[in-house]
Tab-separated table of C-alpha atoms and ligand atoms in Angstrom:
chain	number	residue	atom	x	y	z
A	1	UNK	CA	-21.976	-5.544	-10.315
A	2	UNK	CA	-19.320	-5.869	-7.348
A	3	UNK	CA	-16.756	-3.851	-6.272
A	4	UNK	CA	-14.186	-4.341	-3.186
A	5	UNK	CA	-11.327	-2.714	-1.627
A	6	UNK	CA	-8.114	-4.333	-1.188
A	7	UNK	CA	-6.753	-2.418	2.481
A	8	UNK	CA	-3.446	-3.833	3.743
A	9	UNK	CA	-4.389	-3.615	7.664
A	10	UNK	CA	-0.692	-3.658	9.114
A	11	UNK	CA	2.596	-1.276	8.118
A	12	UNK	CA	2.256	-2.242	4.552
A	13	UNK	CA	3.839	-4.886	2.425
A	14	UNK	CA	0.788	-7.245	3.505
A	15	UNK	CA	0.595	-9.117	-0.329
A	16	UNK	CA	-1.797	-6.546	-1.304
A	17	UNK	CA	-0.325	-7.039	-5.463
A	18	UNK	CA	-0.916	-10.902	-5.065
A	19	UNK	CA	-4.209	-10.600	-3.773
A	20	UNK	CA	-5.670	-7.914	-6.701
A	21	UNK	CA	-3.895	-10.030	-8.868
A	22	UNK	CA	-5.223	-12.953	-8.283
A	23	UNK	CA	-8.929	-11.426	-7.647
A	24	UNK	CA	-8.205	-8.902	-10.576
A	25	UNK	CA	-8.920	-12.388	-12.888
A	26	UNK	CA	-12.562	-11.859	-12.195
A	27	UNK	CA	-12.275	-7.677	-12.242
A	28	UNK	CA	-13.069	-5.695	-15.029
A	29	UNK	CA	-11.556	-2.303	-13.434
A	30	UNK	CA	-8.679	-2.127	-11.126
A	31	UNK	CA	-7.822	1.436	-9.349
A	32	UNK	CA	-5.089	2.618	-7.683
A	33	UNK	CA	-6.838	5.638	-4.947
A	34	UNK	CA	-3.651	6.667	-2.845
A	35	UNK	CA	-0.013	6.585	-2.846
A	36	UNK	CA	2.376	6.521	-5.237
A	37	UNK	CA	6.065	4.886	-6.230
A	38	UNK	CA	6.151	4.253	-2.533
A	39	UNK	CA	4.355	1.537	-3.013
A	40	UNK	CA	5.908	-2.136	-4.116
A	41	UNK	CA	3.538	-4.554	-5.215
A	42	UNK	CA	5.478	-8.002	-6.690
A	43	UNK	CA	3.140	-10.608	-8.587
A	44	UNK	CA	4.187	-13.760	-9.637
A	45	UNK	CA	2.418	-16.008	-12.353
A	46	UNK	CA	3.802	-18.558	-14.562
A	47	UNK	CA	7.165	-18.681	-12.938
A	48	UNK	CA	7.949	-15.104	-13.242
A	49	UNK	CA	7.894	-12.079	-10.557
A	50	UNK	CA	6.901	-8.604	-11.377
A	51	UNK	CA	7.275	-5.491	-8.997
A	52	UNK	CA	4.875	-2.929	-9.379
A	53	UNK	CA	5.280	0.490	-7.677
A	54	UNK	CA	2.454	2.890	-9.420
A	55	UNK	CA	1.051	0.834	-11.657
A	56	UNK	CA	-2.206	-0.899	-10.793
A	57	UNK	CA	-2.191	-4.804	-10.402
A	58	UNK	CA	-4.465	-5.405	-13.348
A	59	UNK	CA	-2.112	-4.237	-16.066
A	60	UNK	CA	-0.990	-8.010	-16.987
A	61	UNK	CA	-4.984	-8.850	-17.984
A	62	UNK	CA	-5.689	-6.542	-21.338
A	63	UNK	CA	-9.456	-6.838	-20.591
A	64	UNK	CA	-8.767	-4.914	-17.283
A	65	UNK	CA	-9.050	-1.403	-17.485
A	66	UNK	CA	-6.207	-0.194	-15.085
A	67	UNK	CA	-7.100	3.951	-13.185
A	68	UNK	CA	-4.402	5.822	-11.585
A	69	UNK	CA	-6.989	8.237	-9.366
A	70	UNK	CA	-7.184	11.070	-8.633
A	71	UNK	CA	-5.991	10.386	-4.904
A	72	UNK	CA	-2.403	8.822	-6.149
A	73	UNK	CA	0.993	11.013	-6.565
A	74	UNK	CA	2.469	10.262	-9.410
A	75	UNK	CA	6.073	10.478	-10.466
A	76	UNK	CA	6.148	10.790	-14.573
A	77	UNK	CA	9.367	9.638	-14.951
A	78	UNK	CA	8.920	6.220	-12.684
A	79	UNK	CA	5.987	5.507	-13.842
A	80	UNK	CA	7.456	5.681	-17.797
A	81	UNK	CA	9.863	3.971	-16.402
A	82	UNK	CA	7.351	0.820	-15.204
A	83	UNK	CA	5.528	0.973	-18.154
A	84	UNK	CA	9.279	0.624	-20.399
A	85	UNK	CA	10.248	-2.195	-18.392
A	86	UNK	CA	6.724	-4.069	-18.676
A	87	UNK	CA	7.034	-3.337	-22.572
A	88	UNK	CA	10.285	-5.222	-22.157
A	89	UNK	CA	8.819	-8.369	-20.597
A	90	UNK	CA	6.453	-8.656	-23.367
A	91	UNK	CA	3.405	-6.433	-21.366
A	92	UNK	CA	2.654	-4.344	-24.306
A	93	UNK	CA	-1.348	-4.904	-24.663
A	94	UNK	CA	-2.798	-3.172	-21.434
A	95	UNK	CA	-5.646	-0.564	-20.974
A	96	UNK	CA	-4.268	2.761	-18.393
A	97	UNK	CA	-6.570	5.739	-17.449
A	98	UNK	CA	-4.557	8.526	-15.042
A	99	UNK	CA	-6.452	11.088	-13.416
A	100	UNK	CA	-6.124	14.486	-14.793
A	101	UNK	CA	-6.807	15.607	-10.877
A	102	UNK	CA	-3.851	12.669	-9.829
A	103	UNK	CA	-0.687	15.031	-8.182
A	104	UNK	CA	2.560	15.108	-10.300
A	105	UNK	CA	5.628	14.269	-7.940
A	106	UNK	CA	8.264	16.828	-8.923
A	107	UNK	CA	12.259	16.214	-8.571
A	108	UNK	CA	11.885	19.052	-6.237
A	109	UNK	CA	9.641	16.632	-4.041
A	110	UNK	CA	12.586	14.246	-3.712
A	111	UNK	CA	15.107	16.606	-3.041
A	112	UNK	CA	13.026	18.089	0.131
A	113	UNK	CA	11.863	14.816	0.894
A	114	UNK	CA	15.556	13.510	1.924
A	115	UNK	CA	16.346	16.975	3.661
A	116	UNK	CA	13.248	16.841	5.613
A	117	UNK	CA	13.984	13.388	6.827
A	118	UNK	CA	18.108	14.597	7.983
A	119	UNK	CA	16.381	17.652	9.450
A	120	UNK	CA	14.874	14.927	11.751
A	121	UNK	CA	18.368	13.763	13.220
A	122	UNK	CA	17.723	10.363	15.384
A	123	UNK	CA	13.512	10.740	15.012
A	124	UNK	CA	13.441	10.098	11.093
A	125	UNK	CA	10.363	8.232	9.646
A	126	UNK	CA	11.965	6.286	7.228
A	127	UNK	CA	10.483	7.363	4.532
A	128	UNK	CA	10.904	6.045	0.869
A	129	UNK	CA	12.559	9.370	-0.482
A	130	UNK	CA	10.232	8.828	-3.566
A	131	UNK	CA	8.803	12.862	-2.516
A	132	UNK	CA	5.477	11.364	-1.736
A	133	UNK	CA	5.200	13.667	1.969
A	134	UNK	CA	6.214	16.488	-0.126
A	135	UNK	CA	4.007	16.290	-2.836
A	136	UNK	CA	0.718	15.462	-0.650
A	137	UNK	CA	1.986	18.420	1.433
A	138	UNK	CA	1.788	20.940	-2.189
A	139	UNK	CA	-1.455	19.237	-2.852
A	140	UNK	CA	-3.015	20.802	0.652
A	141	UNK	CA	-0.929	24.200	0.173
A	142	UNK	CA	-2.697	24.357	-3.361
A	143	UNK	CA	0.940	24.805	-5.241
A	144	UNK	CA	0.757	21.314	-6.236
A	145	UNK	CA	0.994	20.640	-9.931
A	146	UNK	CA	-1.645	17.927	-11.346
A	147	UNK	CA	-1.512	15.477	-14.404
A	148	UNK	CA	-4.279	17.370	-16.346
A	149	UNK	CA	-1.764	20.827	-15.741
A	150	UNK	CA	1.066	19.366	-17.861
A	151	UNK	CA	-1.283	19.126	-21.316
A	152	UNK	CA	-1.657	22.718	-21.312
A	153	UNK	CA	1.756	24.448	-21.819
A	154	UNK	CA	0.657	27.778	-20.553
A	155	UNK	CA	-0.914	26.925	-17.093
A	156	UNK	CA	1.436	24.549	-16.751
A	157	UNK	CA	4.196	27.894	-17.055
A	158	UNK	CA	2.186	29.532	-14.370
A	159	UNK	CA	1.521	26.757	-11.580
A	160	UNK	CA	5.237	25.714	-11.994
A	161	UNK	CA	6.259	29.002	-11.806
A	162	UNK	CA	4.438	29.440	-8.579
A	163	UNK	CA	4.995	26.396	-7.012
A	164	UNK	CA	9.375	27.045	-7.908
A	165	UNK	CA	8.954	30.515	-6.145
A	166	UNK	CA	8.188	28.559	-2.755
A	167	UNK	CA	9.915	25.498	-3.404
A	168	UNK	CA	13.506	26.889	-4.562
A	169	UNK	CA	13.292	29.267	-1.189
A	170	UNK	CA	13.310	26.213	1.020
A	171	UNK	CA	15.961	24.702	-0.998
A	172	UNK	CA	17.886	27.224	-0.502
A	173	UNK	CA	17.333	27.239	3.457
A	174	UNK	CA	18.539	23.801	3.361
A	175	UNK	CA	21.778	24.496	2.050
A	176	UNK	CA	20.312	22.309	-1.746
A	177	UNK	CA	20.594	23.768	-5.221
A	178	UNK	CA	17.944	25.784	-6.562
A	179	UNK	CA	15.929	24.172	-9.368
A	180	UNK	CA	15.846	25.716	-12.962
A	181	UNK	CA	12.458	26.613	-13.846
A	182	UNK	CA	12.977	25.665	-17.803
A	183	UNK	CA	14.619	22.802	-17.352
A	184	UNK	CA	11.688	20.857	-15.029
A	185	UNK	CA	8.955	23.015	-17.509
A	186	UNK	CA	10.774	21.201	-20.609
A	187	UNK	CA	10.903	17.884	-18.787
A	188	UNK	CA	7.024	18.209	-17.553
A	189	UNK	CA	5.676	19.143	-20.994
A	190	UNK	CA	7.578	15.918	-22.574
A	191	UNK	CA	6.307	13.513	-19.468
A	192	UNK	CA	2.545	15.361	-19.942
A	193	UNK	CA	2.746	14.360	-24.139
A	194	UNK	CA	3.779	10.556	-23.014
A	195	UNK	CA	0.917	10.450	-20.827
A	196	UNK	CA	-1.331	12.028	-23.133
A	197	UNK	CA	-3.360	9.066	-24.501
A	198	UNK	CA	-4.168	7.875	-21.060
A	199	UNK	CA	-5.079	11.216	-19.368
A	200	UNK	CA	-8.484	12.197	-18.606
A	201	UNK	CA	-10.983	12.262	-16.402
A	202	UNK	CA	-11.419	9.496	-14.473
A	203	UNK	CA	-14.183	9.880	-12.263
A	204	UNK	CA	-16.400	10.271	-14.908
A	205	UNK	CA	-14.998	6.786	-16.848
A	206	UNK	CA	-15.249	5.065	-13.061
A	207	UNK	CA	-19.244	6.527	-12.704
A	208	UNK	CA	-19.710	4.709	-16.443
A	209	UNK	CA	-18.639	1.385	-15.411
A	210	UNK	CA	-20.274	1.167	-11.758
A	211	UNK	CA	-23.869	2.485	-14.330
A	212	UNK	CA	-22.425	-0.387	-16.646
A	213	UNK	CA	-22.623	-2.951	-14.175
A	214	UNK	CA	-19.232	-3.762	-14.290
A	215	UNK	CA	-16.629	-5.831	-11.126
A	216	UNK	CA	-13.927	-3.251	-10.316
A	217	UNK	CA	-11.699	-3.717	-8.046
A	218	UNK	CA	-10.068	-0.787	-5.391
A	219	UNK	CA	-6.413	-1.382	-4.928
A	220	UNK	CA	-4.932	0.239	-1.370
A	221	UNK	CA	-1.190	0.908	-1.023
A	222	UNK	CA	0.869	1.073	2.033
A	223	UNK	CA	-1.143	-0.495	5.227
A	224	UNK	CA	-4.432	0.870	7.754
A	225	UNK	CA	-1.361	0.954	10.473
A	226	UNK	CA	0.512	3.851	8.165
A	227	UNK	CA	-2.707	5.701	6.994
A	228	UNK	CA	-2.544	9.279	7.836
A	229	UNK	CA	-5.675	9.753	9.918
A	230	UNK	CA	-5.570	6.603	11.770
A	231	UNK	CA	-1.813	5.196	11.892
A	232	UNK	CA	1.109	5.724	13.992
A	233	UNK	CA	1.197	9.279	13.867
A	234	UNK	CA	3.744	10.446	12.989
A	235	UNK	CA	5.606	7.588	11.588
A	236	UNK	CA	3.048	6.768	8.788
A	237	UNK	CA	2.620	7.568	4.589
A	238	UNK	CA	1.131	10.687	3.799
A	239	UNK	CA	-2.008	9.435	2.234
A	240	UNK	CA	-5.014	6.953	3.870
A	241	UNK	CA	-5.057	3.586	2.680
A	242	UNK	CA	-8.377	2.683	4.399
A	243	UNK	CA	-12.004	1.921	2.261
A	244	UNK	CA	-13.010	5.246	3.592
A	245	UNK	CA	-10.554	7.447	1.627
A	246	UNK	CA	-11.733	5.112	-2.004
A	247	UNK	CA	-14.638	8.305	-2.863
A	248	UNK	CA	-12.441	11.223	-2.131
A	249	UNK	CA	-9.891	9.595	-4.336
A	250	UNK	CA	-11.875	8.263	-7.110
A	251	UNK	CA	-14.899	10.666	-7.497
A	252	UNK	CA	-16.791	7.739	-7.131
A	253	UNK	CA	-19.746	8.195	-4.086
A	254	UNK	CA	-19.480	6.022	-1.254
A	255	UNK	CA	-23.194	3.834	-1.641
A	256	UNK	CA	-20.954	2.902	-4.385
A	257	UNK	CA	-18.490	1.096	-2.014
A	258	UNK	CA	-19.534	-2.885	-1.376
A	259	UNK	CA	-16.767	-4.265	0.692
A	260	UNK	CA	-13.168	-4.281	2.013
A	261	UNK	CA	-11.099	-7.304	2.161
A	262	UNK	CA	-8.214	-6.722	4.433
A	263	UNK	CA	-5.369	-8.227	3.839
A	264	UNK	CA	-2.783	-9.210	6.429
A	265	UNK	CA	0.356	-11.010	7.322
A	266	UNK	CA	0.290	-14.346	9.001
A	267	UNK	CA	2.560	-12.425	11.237
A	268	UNK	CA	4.029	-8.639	11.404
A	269	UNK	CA	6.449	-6.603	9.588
A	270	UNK	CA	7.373	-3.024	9.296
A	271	UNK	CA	9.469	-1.128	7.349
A	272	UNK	CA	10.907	2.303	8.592
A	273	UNK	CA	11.008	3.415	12.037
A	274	UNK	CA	8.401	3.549	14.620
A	275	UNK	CA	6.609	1.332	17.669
A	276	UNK	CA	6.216	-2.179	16.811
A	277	UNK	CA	4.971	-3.727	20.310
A	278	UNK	CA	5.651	-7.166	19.226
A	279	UNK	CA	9.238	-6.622	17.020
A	280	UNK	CA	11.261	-10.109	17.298
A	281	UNK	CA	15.212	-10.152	16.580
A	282	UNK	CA	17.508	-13.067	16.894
A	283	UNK	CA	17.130	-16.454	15.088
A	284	UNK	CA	13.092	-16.238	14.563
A	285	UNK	CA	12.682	-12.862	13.635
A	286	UNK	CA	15.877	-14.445	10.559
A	287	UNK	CA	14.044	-17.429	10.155
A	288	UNK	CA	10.864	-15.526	9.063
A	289	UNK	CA	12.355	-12.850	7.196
A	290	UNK	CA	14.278	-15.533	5.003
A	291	UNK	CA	11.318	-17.571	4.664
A	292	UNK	CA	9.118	-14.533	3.830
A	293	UNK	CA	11.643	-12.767	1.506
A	294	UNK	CA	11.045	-9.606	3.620
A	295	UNK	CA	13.213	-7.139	2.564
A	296	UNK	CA	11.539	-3.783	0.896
A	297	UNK	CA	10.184	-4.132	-2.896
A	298	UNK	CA	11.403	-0.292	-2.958
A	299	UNK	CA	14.102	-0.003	-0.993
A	300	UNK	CA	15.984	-3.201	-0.662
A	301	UNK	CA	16.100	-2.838	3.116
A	302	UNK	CA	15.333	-5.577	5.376
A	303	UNK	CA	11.963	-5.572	7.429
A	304	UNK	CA	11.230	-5.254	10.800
A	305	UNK	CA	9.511	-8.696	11.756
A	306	UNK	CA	7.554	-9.342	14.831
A	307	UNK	CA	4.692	-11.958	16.174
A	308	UNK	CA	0.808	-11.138	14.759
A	309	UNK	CA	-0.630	-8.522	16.250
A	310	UNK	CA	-4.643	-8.685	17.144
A	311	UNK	CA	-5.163	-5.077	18.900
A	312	UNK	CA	-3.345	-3.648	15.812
A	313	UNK	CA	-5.681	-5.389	13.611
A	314	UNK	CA	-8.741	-4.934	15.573
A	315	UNK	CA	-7.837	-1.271	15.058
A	316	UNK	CA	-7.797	-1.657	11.557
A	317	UNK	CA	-10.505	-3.587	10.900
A	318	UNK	CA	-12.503	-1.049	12.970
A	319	UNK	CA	-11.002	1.955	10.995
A	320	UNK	CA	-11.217	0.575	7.471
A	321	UNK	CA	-14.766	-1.002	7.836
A	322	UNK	CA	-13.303	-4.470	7.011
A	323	UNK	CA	-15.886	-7.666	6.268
A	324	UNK	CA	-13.067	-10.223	5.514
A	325	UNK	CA	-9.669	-11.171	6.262
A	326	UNK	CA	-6.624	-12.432	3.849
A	327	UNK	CA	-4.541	-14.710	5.699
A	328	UNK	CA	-0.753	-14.121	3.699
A	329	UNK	CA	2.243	-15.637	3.675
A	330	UNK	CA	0.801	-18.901	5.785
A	331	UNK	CA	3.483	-20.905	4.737
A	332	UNK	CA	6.287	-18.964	6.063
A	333	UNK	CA	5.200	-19.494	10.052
A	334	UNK	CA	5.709	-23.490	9.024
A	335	UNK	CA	8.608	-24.589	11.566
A	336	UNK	CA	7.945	-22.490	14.024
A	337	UNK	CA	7.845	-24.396	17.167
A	338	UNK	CA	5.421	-21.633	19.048
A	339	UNK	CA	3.003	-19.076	17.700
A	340	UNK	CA	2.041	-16.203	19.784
A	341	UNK	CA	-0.640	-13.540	19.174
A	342	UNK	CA	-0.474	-10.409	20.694
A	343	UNK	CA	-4.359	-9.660	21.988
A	344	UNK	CA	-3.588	-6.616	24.739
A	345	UNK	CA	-1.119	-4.021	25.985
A	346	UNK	CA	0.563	-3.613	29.008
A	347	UNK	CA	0.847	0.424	29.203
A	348	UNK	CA	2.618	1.615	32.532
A	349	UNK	CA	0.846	-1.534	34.509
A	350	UNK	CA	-1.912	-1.407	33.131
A	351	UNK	CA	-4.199	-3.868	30.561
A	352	UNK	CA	-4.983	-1.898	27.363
A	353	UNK	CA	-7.024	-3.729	24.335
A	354	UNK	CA	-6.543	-0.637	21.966
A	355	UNK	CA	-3.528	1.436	20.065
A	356	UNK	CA	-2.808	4.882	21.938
A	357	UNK	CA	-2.660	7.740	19.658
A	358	UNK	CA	0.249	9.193	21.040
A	359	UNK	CA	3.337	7.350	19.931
A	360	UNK	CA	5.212	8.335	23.132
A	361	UNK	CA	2.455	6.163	24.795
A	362	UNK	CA	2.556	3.244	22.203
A	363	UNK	CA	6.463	2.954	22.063
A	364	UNK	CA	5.984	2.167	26.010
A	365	UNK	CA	3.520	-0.467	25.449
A	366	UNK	CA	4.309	-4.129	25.922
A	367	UNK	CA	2.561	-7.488	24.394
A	368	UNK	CA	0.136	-9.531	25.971
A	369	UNK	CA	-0.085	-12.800	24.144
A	370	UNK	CA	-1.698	-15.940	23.439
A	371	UNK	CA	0.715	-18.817	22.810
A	372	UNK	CA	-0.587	-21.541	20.091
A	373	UNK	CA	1.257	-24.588	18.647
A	374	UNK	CA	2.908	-24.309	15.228
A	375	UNK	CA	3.013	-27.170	12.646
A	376	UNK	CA	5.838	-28.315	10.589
A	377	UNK	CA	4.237	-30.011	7.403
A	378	UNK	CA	4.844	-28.169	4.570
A	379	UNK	CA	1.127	-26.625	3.209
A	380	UNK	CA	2.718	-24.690	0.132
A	381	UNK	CA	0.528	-27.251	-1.763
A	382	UNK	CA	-2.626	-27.156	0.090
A	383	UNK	CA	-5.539	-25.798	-1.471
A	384	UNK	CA	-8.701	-26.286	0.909
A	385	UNK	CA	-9.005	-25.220	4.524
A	386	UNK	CA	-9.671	-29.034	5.222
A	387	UNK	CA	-6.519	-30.206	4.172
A	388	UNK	CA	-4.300	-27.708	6.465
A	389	UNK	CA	-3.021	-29.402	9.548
A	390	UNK	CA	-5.013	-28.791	12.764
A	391	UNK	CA	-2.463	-26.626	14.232
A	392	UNK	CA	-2.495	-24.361	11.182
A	393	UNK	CA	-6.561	-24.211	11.201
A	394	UNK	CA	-6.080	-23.629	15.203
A	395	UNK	CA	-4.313	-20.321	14.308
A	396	UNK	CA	-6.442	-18.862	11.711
A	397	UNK	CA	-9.360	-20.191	14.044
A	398	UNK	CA	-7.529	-17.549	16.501
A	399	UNK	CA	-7.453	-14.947	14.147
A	400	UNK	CA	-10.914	-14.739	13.511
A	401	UNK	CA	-11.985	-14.981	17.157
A	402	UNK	CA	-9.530	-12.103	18.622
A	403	UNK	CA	-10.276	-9.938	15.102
A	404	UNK	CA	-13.787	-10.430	14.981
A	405	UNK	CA	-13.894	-10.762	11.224
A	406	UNK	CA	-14.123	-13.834	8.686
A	407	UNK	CA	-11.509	-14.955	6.711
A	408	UNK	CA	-12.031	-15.346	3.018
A	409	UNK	CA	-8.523	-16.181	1.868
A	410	UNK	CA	-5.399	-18.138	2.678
A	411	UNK	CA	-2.377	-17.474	0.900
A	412	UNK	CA	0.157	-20.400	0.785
A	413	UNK	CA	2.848	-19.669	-1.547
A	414	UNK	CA	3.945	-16.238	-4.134
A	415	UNK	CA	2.081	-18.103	-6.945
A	416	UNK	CA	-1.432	-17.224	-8.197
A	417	UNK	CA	-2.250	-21.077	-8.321
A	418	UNK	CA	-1.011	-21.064	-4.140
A	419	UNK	CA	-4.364	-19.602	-2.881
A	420	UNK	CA	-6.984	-21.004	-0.635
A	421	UNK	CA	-10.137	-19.986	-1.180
A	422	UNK	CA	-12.389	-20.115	2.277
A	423	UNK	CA	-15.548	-17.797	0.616
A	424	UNK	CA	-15.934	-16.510	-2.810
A	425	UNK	CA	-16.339	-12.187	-2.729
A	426	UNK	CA	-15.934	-10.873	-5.884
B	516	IMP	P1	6.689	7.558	2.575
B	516	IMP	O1	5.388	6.964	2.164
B	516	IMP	O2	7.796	7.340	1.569
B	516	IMP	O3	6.569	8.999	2.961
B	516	IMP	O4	7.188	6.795	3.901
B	516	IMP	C1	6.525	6.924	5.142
B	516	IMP	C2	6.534	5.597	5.899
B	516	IMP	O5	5.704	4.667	5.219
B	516	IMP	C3	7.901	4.943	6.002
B	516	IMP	O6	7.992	4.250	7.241
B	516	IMP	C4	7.900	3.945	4.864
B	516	IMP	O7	8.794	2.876	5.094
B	516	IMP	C5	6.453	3.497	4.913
B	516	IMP	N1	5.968	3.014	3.611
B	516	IMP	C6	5.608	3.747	2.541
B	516	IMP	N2	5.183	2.951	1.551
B	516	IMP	C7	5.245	1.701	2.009
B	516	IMP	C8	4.899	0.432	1.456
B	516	IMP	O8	4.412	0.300	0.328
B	516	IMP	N3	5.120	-0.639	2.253
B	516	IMP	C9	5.609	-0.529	3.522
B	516	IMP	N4	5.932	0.622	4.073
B	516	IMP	C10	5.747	1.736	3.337
């Protein structure tokens, strides 16, 4: 038996779907712990590109039992939605287990989550106005509403009932409409009989196949950088990414936890607001973003792109626990004349090596970096360390010096076949 977690250790959109993908061939089990719609994960195989928001990665393998956990949000409607427009591509034979515990994102959610974020005027987070902040935030006030509530029509009745009481008041103080009680009770009985056949308890099924010997496979969402505990507070997700939050949102314990791979950028991105010491504009920051297709799998909007960033992922790797690195997205930094690596702050004169908690400290902090040569030859076809050009191995040599921490896997291209393999893990 193995198991591994799958962290994305920068703002998110690391490659994290490509990566469980492509190790999700050899899982038996992949589980989705945090997050919810927020999340875009696109796989390609045989020529064809699939986003994924709630869904877990393994859904395209029919041997691969697929758990929505008890630590995700889930929106009823989207996540019919997903699971309609797979049936349309011809994804029709899949195993799906959601957590009877996993938190139902209401429309209410949505609604406050946009009139939180105007509240905010200039100082919004960005968020993906899928309700996720809202719906964590009803989890902790215990008026959230769980998958397992919308099978039973009664309790159902009485948490929505309670949970409207609160939720239509703040409506109301921010000037929205009120939300009819029978209206979202009809809707959440219909969305609690489509999820019927996969509802249930899924700690128990996840205890089962660790006793049964069996490769599963943790899939994070978002990125270490946007966790709640240890991100850029406050401009991070409402939910930890990091191996550490796997148990509380599986019900699995944590001896059971082998490994985290961390996956990561050849460079940065960000979506949203918030400090991002080494953010590029002008023609490299476009060159990059065209080459790396980085606009939002959610919300369409272009991402912030910047230089690598070592303190950021020696944070990461420190928070998370992470044994080995995925190198993503290699191919994109091909044509660019100089590479630079950010290893230190400069914080009101002085040399920092770590991220300050306070974000009024970190938006004043300034790159230190290391300046390597870049390569032009195209490597979208390489497939062994060896064959890379020096320059490239140079730079991932870099990586693992001023991280610390191994890398396992070099991503070259979207495709499942464009994967460099350093050390087998799973
Ligand atoms: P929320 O998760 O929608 O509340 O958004 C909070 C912050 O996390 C915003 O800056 C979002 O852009 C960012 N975020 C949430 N999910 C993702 C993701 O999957 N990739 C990248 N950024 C994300």
């Amino acid at each position: 038996m193995s198991n591994l977690v799958v962290v994305g250790i920068q703002w998110g959109d690391e490659g994290k779907g490509k990566m469980t993908d492509y190790l999700g061939q050899k899982a038996d089990v992949v589980v989705r712990y945090q997050g919810g719609n927020n999340a875009g994960h696109t796989i390609t195989f045989g020529g064809n590109r699939y986003a994924l928001q709630s869904i877990p990665s393994g859904i395209f393998n029919p041997h691969i039992k697929n758990v929505m956990a008890n630590g995700m949000v889930i929106n009823p409607k989207a996540a019919l939605a997903e699971l309609d427009g797979l049936r349309a591509r011809g994804i029709n034979d899949f195993q799906l287990y959601v957590s009877d515990r996993a938190a139902v994102i209401m429309p209410y959610h949505i609604a406050l989550d946009g009139a939180y974020e105007q509240l905010k005027g200039g100082r919004q987070i960005g968020t993906t106005k899928k309700g996720i902040g809202p719906a964590y935030a009803d989890k902790y006030s215990r008026v959230g509403i769980r998958m397992g509530d919308l099978l039973d029509a009664d309790y159902f009745a009485s948490r929505l009932r309670d949970a409207l009481a609160q939720k239509n008041m703040e409506l109301r103080m921010l000037g929205l409409e009120e939300m009819d009680f029978d209206t979202l009770y009809r809707e959440g009985l219909a969305y609690g009989e489509a999820f019927r056949p996969y509802i249930c308890d899924t700690s128990i099924l996840l205890n089962e196949e660790v006793k049964a010997g069996r490769n599963i496979l943790f899939e994070g969402a978002q990125g270490v950088m946007l966790c709640i505990e240890n991100g850029t507070y406050p401009y991070v997700t409402s939910s930890s990414p990091t191996a550490a939050s796997v148990p509380l949102g599986t019900g699995l314990a944590p001896r059971y936890i082998d490994r985290a791979l961390g996956i990561c950028k050849a460079y940065t991105t960000r979506v949203g607001a918030g400090p991002f010491p080494t953010e590029l504009d002008g023609a490299l920051a476009d060159y990059i973003r065209e080459r790396g297709h980085e606009y939002g799998t959610v919300t369409g909007r272009p991402r912030r792109v910047g230089y690598l960033d070592a303190v950021a992922l020696r944070h990461a790797v420190r928070v998370s626990g992470i044994n080995y690195l995925s190198i993503m997205l290699f191919d994109v930094l091909t044509g660019v004349e100089t590479l630079k690596i950010c290893n230190a702050y400069e914080l009101d004169g002085k040399t920092i090596d770590y991220v300050p908690s306070t974000i009024s400290s970190y938006e004043r902090c300034r790159p230190i970096y290391v300046e390597l040569p870049g390569w032009t030859e195209d490597i979208t076809g390489v497939r062994s360390l060896d064959a890379l050009p020096e320059n490239a191995k140079a730079y991932l040599r870099k990586i693992e010096e001023l991280t610390g921490t191994e890398i396992a896997v070099v991503s070259v291209g979207p495709d499942r076949t464009q994967t460099i393999v350093v050390k087998e893990i799973f």
